[in-house]
């Protein structure tokens, strides 16, 4: 059954969804608040980049786009930790050489928009959604001249990000649950340019992290050998964005705390002054949609579940939304009323789980990565996982490299495995040498107390 689908927002999720739905025979119109980034330049500059991992890749593969994206991404098999003592240590992300992929957000969005054009999908830029009338499945869009365009869709999909206008309409309906919460930390982006000969000034095969307890700096490589750095830093207190307003203070602080990064930023002062500080929000809401007399309204991606970026999963979760919705439509003969109800029922617990995991991972990244007890626990985790493949799987692996497991299963399993790790931390012989073959029988016995780890994603 072919439907007229109106997608609000041509960010990453809106674009992928447009391709998936167009390929299923639906008549898709995409409306985007901004101008075409290929003409206007990508808002936010070229710098913002993201870690794409297996959930996102699986969704891109469903749309036939994984190769396009692989061509513009850089594989990162691990993180390189820059300690406060200036020493570095490399940690693999997976036990078997798995990698996440650094990709430019602007570059990926533009690649998806090129594909949308090549498929002849109707896309309207400078169309800002300012009202959705749920009762009649219509939305009003204001263009650059201030003119209002009213469009109807059998289905309206809100892919308009964390501050979604479509969600705004749902928020006015009875018993709509909504919460938002901001981290006390914000972020500022800074760049490390390629060297004078065009070469990379840090190792390109790693996500770099400078953990400093209450704050941290990270850097991801770009295709042109530059790096995008993100400073996650408190808004208030000491030190904070508020306490470092004067650029002299900021530079002195940066040079003292992140000397190896500061040495690679000759234009630090200009960047500090010019680049904005942005906030980090978690949004939870329910339901994600409504069935109206004239069709369906549904939220996906950040519009339904904005999360903090510390597990590198916001886009991946949004892409997974798109893949699951497309699968449900296929399963139910493109019947939106069934698919969208099923979608919300299935996805909401997983969105809640990744929101929790992402918040937890902030503490791990900035505070714990350097902590000897945490490092010991990670060594034990890896040793148990090696002894019990498929039964005891590190939490990072479940979230990042196992799209056959839902986020909710990854969270529940990680909590159960953590109890085992805590118990093992109480065994002096394990603590002395976690990788000794003598412990394997113990590891297997303890892991066997957990139920089998069953794939639960379609
Ligand atoms: C610092 C940072 C680092 C991140 N790192 C990662 C990472 O490593 N890995 C990862 O998976 N995720 C990461 N994320 C999260 C990721 O960026 C988001 O989850 C992802 O962009 C969400 O995609 P979306 O399409 O749902 O929303 P968006 O990307 O926000 O796109 C929404 C689109 O809707 C448009 N729009 C908004 N309002 C309207 C309106 N009223 N009318 C019409 N159009 C509208 C916007 O212009 C935009 O084009 C990170 C986020 C941040 C902030």
Coordinates of C-alpha atoms and ligand atoms in Angstrom, one line a residue:
X1 CA 0.0 0.0 0.0
X2 CA 1.7 3.2 -1.2
X3 CA 1.5 6.2 1.1
X4 CA 2.2 9.9 0.8
X5 CA 5.0 10.5 3.3
X6 CA 6.0 13.9 4.6
X7 CA 9.4 13.9 6.3
X8 CA 10.2 16.9 8.4
X9 CA 14.0 17.4 8.6
X10 CA 16.6 16.2 6.1
X11 CA 19.4 15.5 8.7
X12 CA 21.0 12.1 8.8
X13 CA 17.9 10.2 9.9
X14 CA 15.4 12.0 7.6
X15 CA 17.6 11.4 4.6
X16 CA 18.2 7.7 5.2
X17 CA 14.5 7.1 5.9
X18 CA 13.6 9.0 2.7
X19 CA 15.8 6.6 0.7
X20 CA 14.4 3.5 2.4
X21 CA 10.8 4.6 2.0
X22 CA 11.2 5.7 -1.6
X23 CA 12.7 2.3 -2.4
X24 CA 9.5 0.7 -0.9
X25 CA 7.3 2.7 -3.3
X26 CA 6.1 5.5 -1.0
X27 CA 5.8 9.0 -2.4
X28 CA 8.2 10.9 -0.2
X29 CA 8.5 14.7 0.3
X30 CA 11.3 16.0 2.6
X31 CA 11.1 19.5 4.1
X32 CA 14.2 21.0 5.6
X33 CA 14.5 24.2 7.6
X34 CA 18.0 25.1 6.3
X35 CA 19.2 25.9 2.8
X36 CA 20.8 23.2 0.6
X37 CA 24.2 22.7 2.3
X38 CA 25.9 22.1 -1.1
X39 CA 25.1 25.7 -2.0
X40 CA 25.0 27.4 1.4
X41 CA 27.9 25.5 3.1
X42 CA 27.3 23.1 5.9
X43 CA 26.1 24.9 9.0
X44 CA 28.7 24.3 11.7
X45 CA 31.6 24.2 9.2
X46 CA 33.3 21.1 8.0
X47 CA 34.5 20.1 11.4
X48 CA 31.8 18.1 13.2
X49 CA 32.5 14.4 12.9
X50 CA 30.8 11.3 14.2
X51 CA 31.7 7.7 15.0
X52 CA 29.7 5.4 12.8
X53 CA 29.4 1.8 14.1
X54 CA 27.8 -1.5 13.1
X55 CA 24.2 -0.5 13.9
X56 CA 24.4 2.5 11.6
X57 CA 26.3 0.5 9.0
X58 CA 23.6 -2.2 9.0
X59 CA 20.9 0.4 8.3
X60 CA 23.0 2.0 5.5
X61 CA 23.5 -1.5 4.0
X62 CA 19.8 -2.0 3.9
X63 CA 19.5 1.2 1.9
X64 CA 22.4 0.1 -0.3
X65 CA 24.5 3.0 0.9
X66 CA 27.2 1.3 3.1
X67 CA 29.9 1.4 0.4
X68 CA 29.2 5.1 -0.3
X69 CA 29.8 5.9 3.3
X70 CA 32.7 3.6 3.8
X71 CA 34.5 5.5 1.1
X72 CA 34.3 8.7 3.1
X73 CA 35.1 7.3 6.6
X74 CA 38.2 6.3 8.5
X75 CA 38.3 3.1 10.5
X76 CA 39.4 3.5 14.2
X77 CA 40.2 0.1 15.8
X78 CA 40.9 1.7 19.2
X79 CA 41.3 4.7 21.5
X80 CA 44.6 6.3 22.2
X81 CA 44.6 7.7 25.8
X82 CA 46.8 10.7 26.5
X83 CA 47.5 10.6 30.2
X84 CA 48.1 13.6 32.5
X85 CA 51.7 12.5 32.6
X86 CA 52.0 12.8 28.8
X87 CA 52.2 9.1 28.3
X88 CA 50.0 7.5 25.8
X89 CA 48.3 4.0 25.8
X90 CA 46.3 2.4 23.1
X91 CA 43.2 0.3 23.8
X92 CA 41.5 -1.8 21.2
X93 CA 37.7 -1.3 20.9
X94 CA 37.0 -5.0 20.2
X95 CA 38.6 -8.3 20.9
X96 CA 38.9 -9.2 17.3
X97 CA 40.1 -6.0 15.6
X98 CA 36.6 -4.5 15.2
X99 CA 36.6 -0.7 14.4
X100 CA 34.3 2.3 14.6
X101 CA 34.4 4.7 11.7
X102 CA 35.1 8.5 11.8
X103 CA 32.9 10.3 9.3
X104 CA 32.2 14.0 8.8
X105 CA 28.6 14.8 9.7
X106 CA 28.4 17.4 6.9
X107 CA 30.1 15.1 4.4
X108 CA 27.7 12.3 5.2
X109 CA 24.6 14.5 5.0
X110 CA 25.7 15.8 1.6
X111 CA 26.4 12.3 0.3
X112 CA 22.9 11.3 1.4
X113 CA 21.4 14.5 -0.2
X114 CA 23.2 13.6 -3.5
X115 CA 21.6 10.2 -3.4
X116 CA 18.2 11.7 -2.7
X117 CA 18.6 13.9 -5.8
X118 CA 19.7 11.0 -7.9
X119 CA 16.6 9.0 -6.9
X120 CA 14.4 12.0 -7.8
X121 CA 13.0 12.4 -4.2
X122 CA 11.0 15.7 -3.7
X123 CA 13.1 17.8 -1.3
X124 CA 12.2 21.4 -0.3
X125 CA 14.9 23.5 1.5
X126 CA 14.2 26.6 3.6
X127 CA 11.0 25.1 4.6
X128 CA 10.8 25.5 8.4
X129 CA 8.0 23.5 10.0
X130 CA 6.2 25.8 12.4
X131 CA 2.9 24.0 13.0
X132 CA 1.6 20.5 12.7
X133 CA -2.2 20.0 12.7
X134 CA -2.6 16.4 13.9
X135 CA -6.3 16.2 13.4
X136 CA -5.9 16.7 9.6
X137 CA -2.3 15.4 9.1
X138 CA -1.2 18.7 7.7
X139 CA 1.9 20.8 8.4
X140 CA 2.7 24.5 7.7
X141 CA 6.2 25.4 6.5
X142 CA 7.6 28.9 6.4
X143 CA 10.0 29.6 3.5
X144 CA 12.8 32.2 3.3
X145 CA 10.5 34.9 2.1
X146 CA 8.1 34.3 5.0
X147 CA 5.4 32.6 2.8
X148 CA 3.6 29.7 4.4
X149 CA 3.2 26.4 2.5
X150 CA 0.7 23.8 3.8
X151 CA 1.5 20.2 3.0
X152 CA -0.5 17.0 3.7
X153 CA 0.9 13.6 4.3
X154 CA -0.8 10.3 5.0
X155 CA 2.1 9.9 7.3
X156 CA 4.2 12.7 8.8
X157 CA 7.6 11.7 10.1
X158 CA 9.3 14.0 12.6
X159 CA 13.0 13.7 11.9
X160 CA 13.7 17.3 13.0
X161 CA 16.1 16.7 15.8
X162 CA 16.3 17.3 19.5
X163 CA 14.2 20.5 19.4
X164 CA 11.5 18.9 17.1
X165 CA 8.6 21.0 15.9
X166 CA 6.6 17.8 15.2
X167 CA 7.2 16.6 18.8
X168 CA 6.0 20.1 19.9
X169 CA 2.6 19.3 18.3
X170 CA 2.4 15.9 20.1
X171 CA 3.4 17.6 23.4
X172 CA 0.1 19.4 23.3
X173 CA -1.9 16.2 23.3
X174 CA -3.4 14.6 26.4
X175 CA -1.1 12.4 28.5
X176 CA 2.0 13.0 26.4
X177 CA 5.0 12.3 28.6
X178 CA 8.0 14.5 28.1
X179 CA 11.3 15.2 29.9
X180 CA 14.5 16.9 29.0
X181 CA 17.6 17.2 31.0
X182 CA 20.9 19.1 30.3
X183 CA 24.3 18.0 31.4
X184 CA 26.2 20.4 33.6
X185 CA 28.9 20.1 30.8
X186 CA 28.9 21.7 27.4
X187 CA 31.2 21.3 24.5
X188 CA 33.4 23.4 22.2
X189 CA 34.9 22.2 19.0
X190 CA 38.5 22.9 18.1
X191 CA 40.6 21.8 15.1
X192 CA 44.1 20.4 14.7
X193 CA 45.0 21.1 11.1
X194 CA 47.2 18.8 8.9
X195 CA 50.9 19.5 9.0
X196 CA 52.6 21.8 6.5
X197 CA 53.3 18.8 4.2
X198 CA 49.7 17.7 4.5
X199 CA 50.4 14.8 6.9
X200 CA 48.4 14.0 10.0
X201 CA 49.8 15.3 13.2
X202 CA 48.3 12.6 15.4
X203 CA 47.9 8.9 14.7
X204 CA 44.9 8.7 12.3
X205 CA 44.0 5.1 13.3
X206 CA 42.6 6.0 16.7
X207 CA 40.1 8.1 18.6
X208 CA 42.2 10.3 20.8
X209 CA 41.2 11.0 24.3
X210 CA 42.7 13.2 27.0
X211 CA 40.7 12.3 30.1
X212 CA 41.1 14.7 33.0
X213 CA 38.4 13.5 35.5
X214 CA 35.8 16.2 35.5
X215 CA 36.4 17.0 31.8
X216 CA 38.0 15.6 28.7
X217 CA 39.2 16.4 25.2
X218 CA 38.7 14.0 22.3
X219 CA 39.9 14.1 18.7
X220 CA 38.6 12.2 15.6
X221 CA 40.5 12.2 12.3
X222 CA 39.1 13.7 9.0
X223 CA 39.9 12.6 5.5
X224 CA 42.1 15.7 4.9
X225 CA 44.4 14.6 7.7
X226 CA 43.0 17.3 10.1
X227 CA 41.4 16.3 13.4
X228 CA 38.2 17.6 15.0
X229 CA 38.7 18.0 18.7
X230 CA 35.8 18.3 21.2
X231 CA 36.3 19.7 24.7
X232 CA 33.7 18.5 27.1
X233 CA 33.9 20.9 30.0
X234 CA 31.7 22.1 32.9
X235 CA 29.6 25.3 32.2
X236 CA 30.1 26.5 35.8
X237 CA 32.6 26.1 38.7
X238 CA 36.4 25.8 38.6
X239 CA 37.6 25.1 36.0
X240 CA 34.7 25.8 33.6
X241 CA 33.7 27.7 30.5
X242 CA 32.6 30.4 32.9
X243 CA 35.9 30.6 34.7
X244 CA 37.9 30.7 31.4
X245 CA 36.2 33.5 29.6
X246 CA 39.3 35.5 29.0
X247 CA 41.3 33.9 26.1
X248 CA 44.6 34.3 28.0
X249 CA 43.3 32.3 30.9
X250 CA 41.9 29.7 28.5
X251 CA 45.2 29.3 26.6
X252 CA 47.2 29.1 29.8
X253 CA 44.9 26.4 31.1
X254 CA 44.9 24.4 27.9
X255 CA 48.7 24.6 27.5
X256 CA 49.0 23.3 31.1
X257 CA 46.4 20.5 31.0
X258 CA 46.5 19.4 27.3
X259 CA 50.0 20.4 26.3
X260 CA 50.3 17.8 23.5
X261 CA 47.1 19.0 21.9
X262 CA 47.8 22.7 22.5
X263 CA 51.1 22.4 20.7
X264 CA 49.2 21.3 17.6
X265 CA 46.8 24.3 17.7
X266 CA 48.8 27.5 16.7
X267 CA 45.4 29.2 16.2
X268 CA 44.1 28.2 19.6
X269 CA 43.1 31.8 20.6
X270 CA 41.1 32.4 17.4
X271 CA 39.3 29.1 17.7
X272 CA 38.5 29.6 21.4
X273 CA 37.1 33.0 20.7
X274 CA 35.1 32.0 17.5
X275 CA 33.8 28.6 18.3
X276 CA 30.6 28.5 20.3
X277 CA 29.9 26.5 23.5
X278 CA 27.0 24.1 23.0
X279 CA 24.9 22.2 25.5
X280 CA 24.2 18.5 25.8
X281 CA 20.6 17.3 26.2
X282 CA 18.8 14.1 26.9
X283 CA 15.2 14.0 25.7
X284 CA 12.7 11.3 26.6
X285 CA 9.1 11.2 25.5
X286 CA 6.2 8.9 25.0
X287 CA 4.3 8.1 22.8
X288 CA 6.4 8.8 19.8
X289 CA 3.4 9.1 17.5
X290 CA -0.3 9.4 17.1
X291 CA -2.9 7.8 14.9
X292 CA -5.2 10.5 13.6
X293 CA -8.4 10.4 11.6
X294 CA -6.3 11.0 8.5
X295 CA -3.2 8.9 9.1
X296 CA -0.1 8.7 11.2
X297 CA 2.4 11.0 12.9
X298 CA 5.7 9.5 14.1
X299 CA 8.9 10.7 15.6
X300 CA 12.3 9.1 14.8
X301 CA 16.0 9.8 15.7
X302 CA 16.8 12.7 18.0
X303 CA 13.3 14.0 17.8
X304 CA 12.2 10.9 19.7
X305 CA 15.3 10.3 21.8
X306 CA 18.1 12.8 21.9
X307 CA 21.0 11.4 23.9
X308 CA 24.4 12.6 25.1
X309 CA 27.3 11.6 22.7
X310 CA 29.5 9.6 24.9
X311 CA 28.8 6.2 23.4
X312 CA 28.9 7.6 19.9
X313 CA 25.4 6.1 19.3
X314 CA 22.9 9.0 18.6
X315 CA 23.1 8.7 14.8
X316 CA 23.5 5.0 15.0
X317 CA 20.4 4.7 17.1
X318 CA 18.5 6.9 14.7
X319 CA 19.7 4.9 11.7
X320 CA 18.6 1.7 13.5
X321 CA 15.1 3.3 14.0
X322 CA 14.9 3.8 10.2
X323 CA 16.0 0.2 9.5
X324 CA 13.5 -1.3 12.1
X325 CA 10.6 0.8 10.7
X326 CA 11.4 -0.2 7.1
X327 CA 11.5 -3.9 8.2
X328 CA 8.2 -3.6 10.0
X329 CA 6.6 -2.0 7.0
X330 CA 7.9 -4.9 4.9
X331 CA 6.5 -7.4 7.4
X332 CA 3.1 -5.7 7.5
X333 CA 2.5 -5.0 3.8
X334 CA 3.5 -1.3 4.1
X335 CA 0.6 -0.8 6.6
X336 CA 1.6 2.2 8.6
X337 CA -1.0 1.9 11.3
X338 CA 0.4 -1.5 12.4
X339 CA 4.0 -0.8 11.7
X340 CA 4.1 2.5 13.6
X341 CA 2.5 1.1 16.7
X342 CA 4.8 -1.9 16.7
X343 CA 7.8 0.4 16.1
X344 CA 7.0 2.5 19.2
X345 CA 6.4 -0.6 21.3
X346 CA 9.7 -2.1 20.3
X347 CA 12.0 0.9 20.1
X348 CA 11.1 2.9 23.2
X349 CA 12.9 0.5 25.8
X350 CA 16.0 0.5 23.6
X351 CA 16.1 4.3 23.3
X352 CA 15.8 4.5 27.1
X353 CA 18.6 2.0 27.5
X354 CA 21.1 3.7 25.2
X355 CA 20.3 7.1 26.9
X356 CA 21.4 5.5 30.2
X357 CA 24.4 3.8 28.7
X358 CA 25.5 7.1 27.1
X359 CA 25.3 8.9 30.4
X360 CA 27.2 6.2 32.2
X361 CA 29.9 6.2 29.5
X362 CA 30.7 9.9 30.1
X363 CA 31.9 8.9 33.6
X364 CA 33.9 6.0 32.2
X365 CA 35.6 8.2 29.5
X366 CA 36.5 11.2 31.5
X367 CA 37.1 9.7 35.0
X368 CA 37.8 6.0 34.8
X369 CA 39.9 5.3 31.8
X370 CA 43.0 6.3 33.7
X371 CA 41.9 4.7 37.0
X372 CA 44.0 1.6 37.8
X373 CA 41.0 -0.3 39.3
X374 CA 39.0 0.4 36.2
X375 CA 41.8 -0.8 34.0
X376 CA 42.1 -4.0 36.0
X377 CA 38.4 -4.6 35.6
X378 CA 38.7 -4.1 31.9
X379 CA 41.6 -6.6 31.7
X380 CA 39.5 -9.1 33.6
X381 CA 36.5 -8.4 31.4
X382 CA 38.6 -9.1 28.3
X383 CA 40.0 -12.3 29.8
X384 CA 36.5 -13.6 30.7
X385 CA 35.2 -12.7 27.3
X386 CA 38.1 -14.6 25.6
X387 CA 37.4 -17.6 27.8
X388 CA 33.6 -17.5 27.2
X389 CA 33.0 -16.2 23.6
X390 CA 29.4 -15.5 22.9
X391 CA 28.4 -15.9 26.5
X392 CA 30.3 -13.0 28.2
X393 CA 30.6 -10.1 25.8
X394 CA 32.1 -6.7 26.8
X395 CA 29.5 -4.0 27.1
X396 CA 31.2 -1.8 24.5
X397 CA 31.2 -4.7 22.1
X398 CA 27.5 -5.4 22.6
X399 CA 26.5 -1.7 22.0
X400 CA 28.9 -1.0 19.2
X401 CA 29.6 -4.2 17.3
X402 CA 26.5 -6.4 17.9
X403 CA 23.5 -5.0 16.1
X404 CA 21.8 -8.3 16.6
X405 CA 21.5 -7.4 20.3
X406 CA 19.1 -4.6 21.3
X407 CA 20.4 -1.7 23.5
X408 CA 18.1 -2.9 26.3
X409 CA 19.6 -6.4 26.2
X410 CA 23.1 -4.8 26.1
X411 CA 22.3 -2.7 29.2
X412 CA 20.8 -5.6 31.2
X413 CA 23.6 -8.0 30.3
X414 CA 26.3 -5.4 31.1
X415 CA 24.8 -5.0 34.6
X416 CA 24.6 -8.8 35.1
X417 CA 28.2 -9.2 33.9
X418 CA 29.3 -6.4 36.1
X419 CA 28.3 -8.4 39.2
X420 CA 30.5 -11.2 38.0
X421 CA 33.4 -8.8 37.4
X422 CA 33.0 -7.3 40.9
X423 CA 33.2 -10.9 42.3
X424 CA 36.3 -11.7 40.3
X425 CA 38.0 -8.5 41.6
X426 CA 37.8 -10.1 45.0
X427 CA 40.0 -13.1 43.9
X428 CA 43.6 -12.2 44.6
X429 CA 44.9 -14.7 42.0
X430 CA 42.7 -13.2 39.3
X431 CA 43.8 -9.7 40.3
X432 CA 47.4 -10.8 40.1
X433 CA 47.1 -12.2 36.6
X434 CA 43.7 -12.0 34.9
X435 CA 44.9 -13.7 31.7
X436 CA 46.4 -16.8 33.4
X437 CA 45.0 -20.0 31.8
X438 CA 44.5 -21.3 35.4
X439 CA 41.4 -19.0 35.8
X440 CA 39.6 -20.1 32.7
X441 CA 37.5 -22.8 34.4
X442 CA 36.4 -20.3 37.0
X443 CA 35.5 -17.8 34.3
X444 CA 33.5 -20.3 32.4
X445 CA 31.6 -21.5 35.6
X446 CA 30.7 -17.9 36.5
X447 CA 29.7 -16.9 33.0
X448 CA 27.5 -20.1 32.8
X449 CA 25.4 -18.7 35.6
X450 CA 24.0 -16.2 33.1
X451 CA 21.3 -17.2 30.7
X452 CA 22.5 -17.7 27.1
X453 CA 22.9 -14.4 25.2
X454 CA 20.2 -14.5 22.6
X455 CA 20.1 -12.1 19.6
X456 CA 16.8 -10.2 19.9
X457 CA 17.0 -7.7 17.1
X458 CA 15.2 -8.3 13.8
Ligands
LIG1 C1 29.1 16.7 20.0 C2 28.3 15.6 19.4 C3 28.9 14.4 19.0 C4 28.2 13.4 18.5 N1 28.9 12.2 18.2 C5 28.2 11.2 17.7 C6 28.8 10.0 17.3 O1 30.1 9.9 17.4 N2 28.1 8.9 16.8 C7 26.7 9.0 16.7 O2 26.1 8.0 16.3 N3 26.1 10.1 17.1 C8 26.7 11.2 17.5 N4 26.1 12.4 17.9 C9 24.6 12.4 17.8 C10 24.2 12.7 16.4 O3 24.7 13.9 15.9 C11 22.6 12.8 16.3 O4 22.1 11.7 17.0 C12 22.1 12.7 14.9 O5 22.6 13.9 14.2 C13 20.6 12.8 14.9 O6 20.1 12.8 13.6 P1 18.7 13.4 13.3 O7 18.6 13.3 11.8 O8 17.7 12.7 14.2 O9 18.7 14.9 13.8 P2 19.6 16.1 13.3 O10 20.9 15.6 12.8 O11 19.5 17.1 14.3 O12 18.8 16.6 12.0 C14 17.5 17.3 12.1 C15 17.3 18.0 10.8 O13 16.0 18.6 10.9 C16 16.1 20.0 10.6 N5 15.0 20.7 11.3 C17 15.0 21.0 12.6 N6 13.9 21.7 12.9 C18 13.2 21.8 11.8 C19 11.9 22.4 11.4 N7 11.2 23.0 12.4 N8 11.5 22.3 10.2 C20 12.2 21.7 9.2 N9 13.4 21.1 9.5 C21 13.9 21.2 10.7 C22 17.5 20.4 10.9 O14 17.9 21.5 10.2 C23 18.3 19.1 10.6 O15 18.7 19.1 9.2 C24 26.8 13.5 18.4 C25 26.1 14.6 18.8 C26 26.9 15.7 19.3 C27 26.1 16.9 19.8

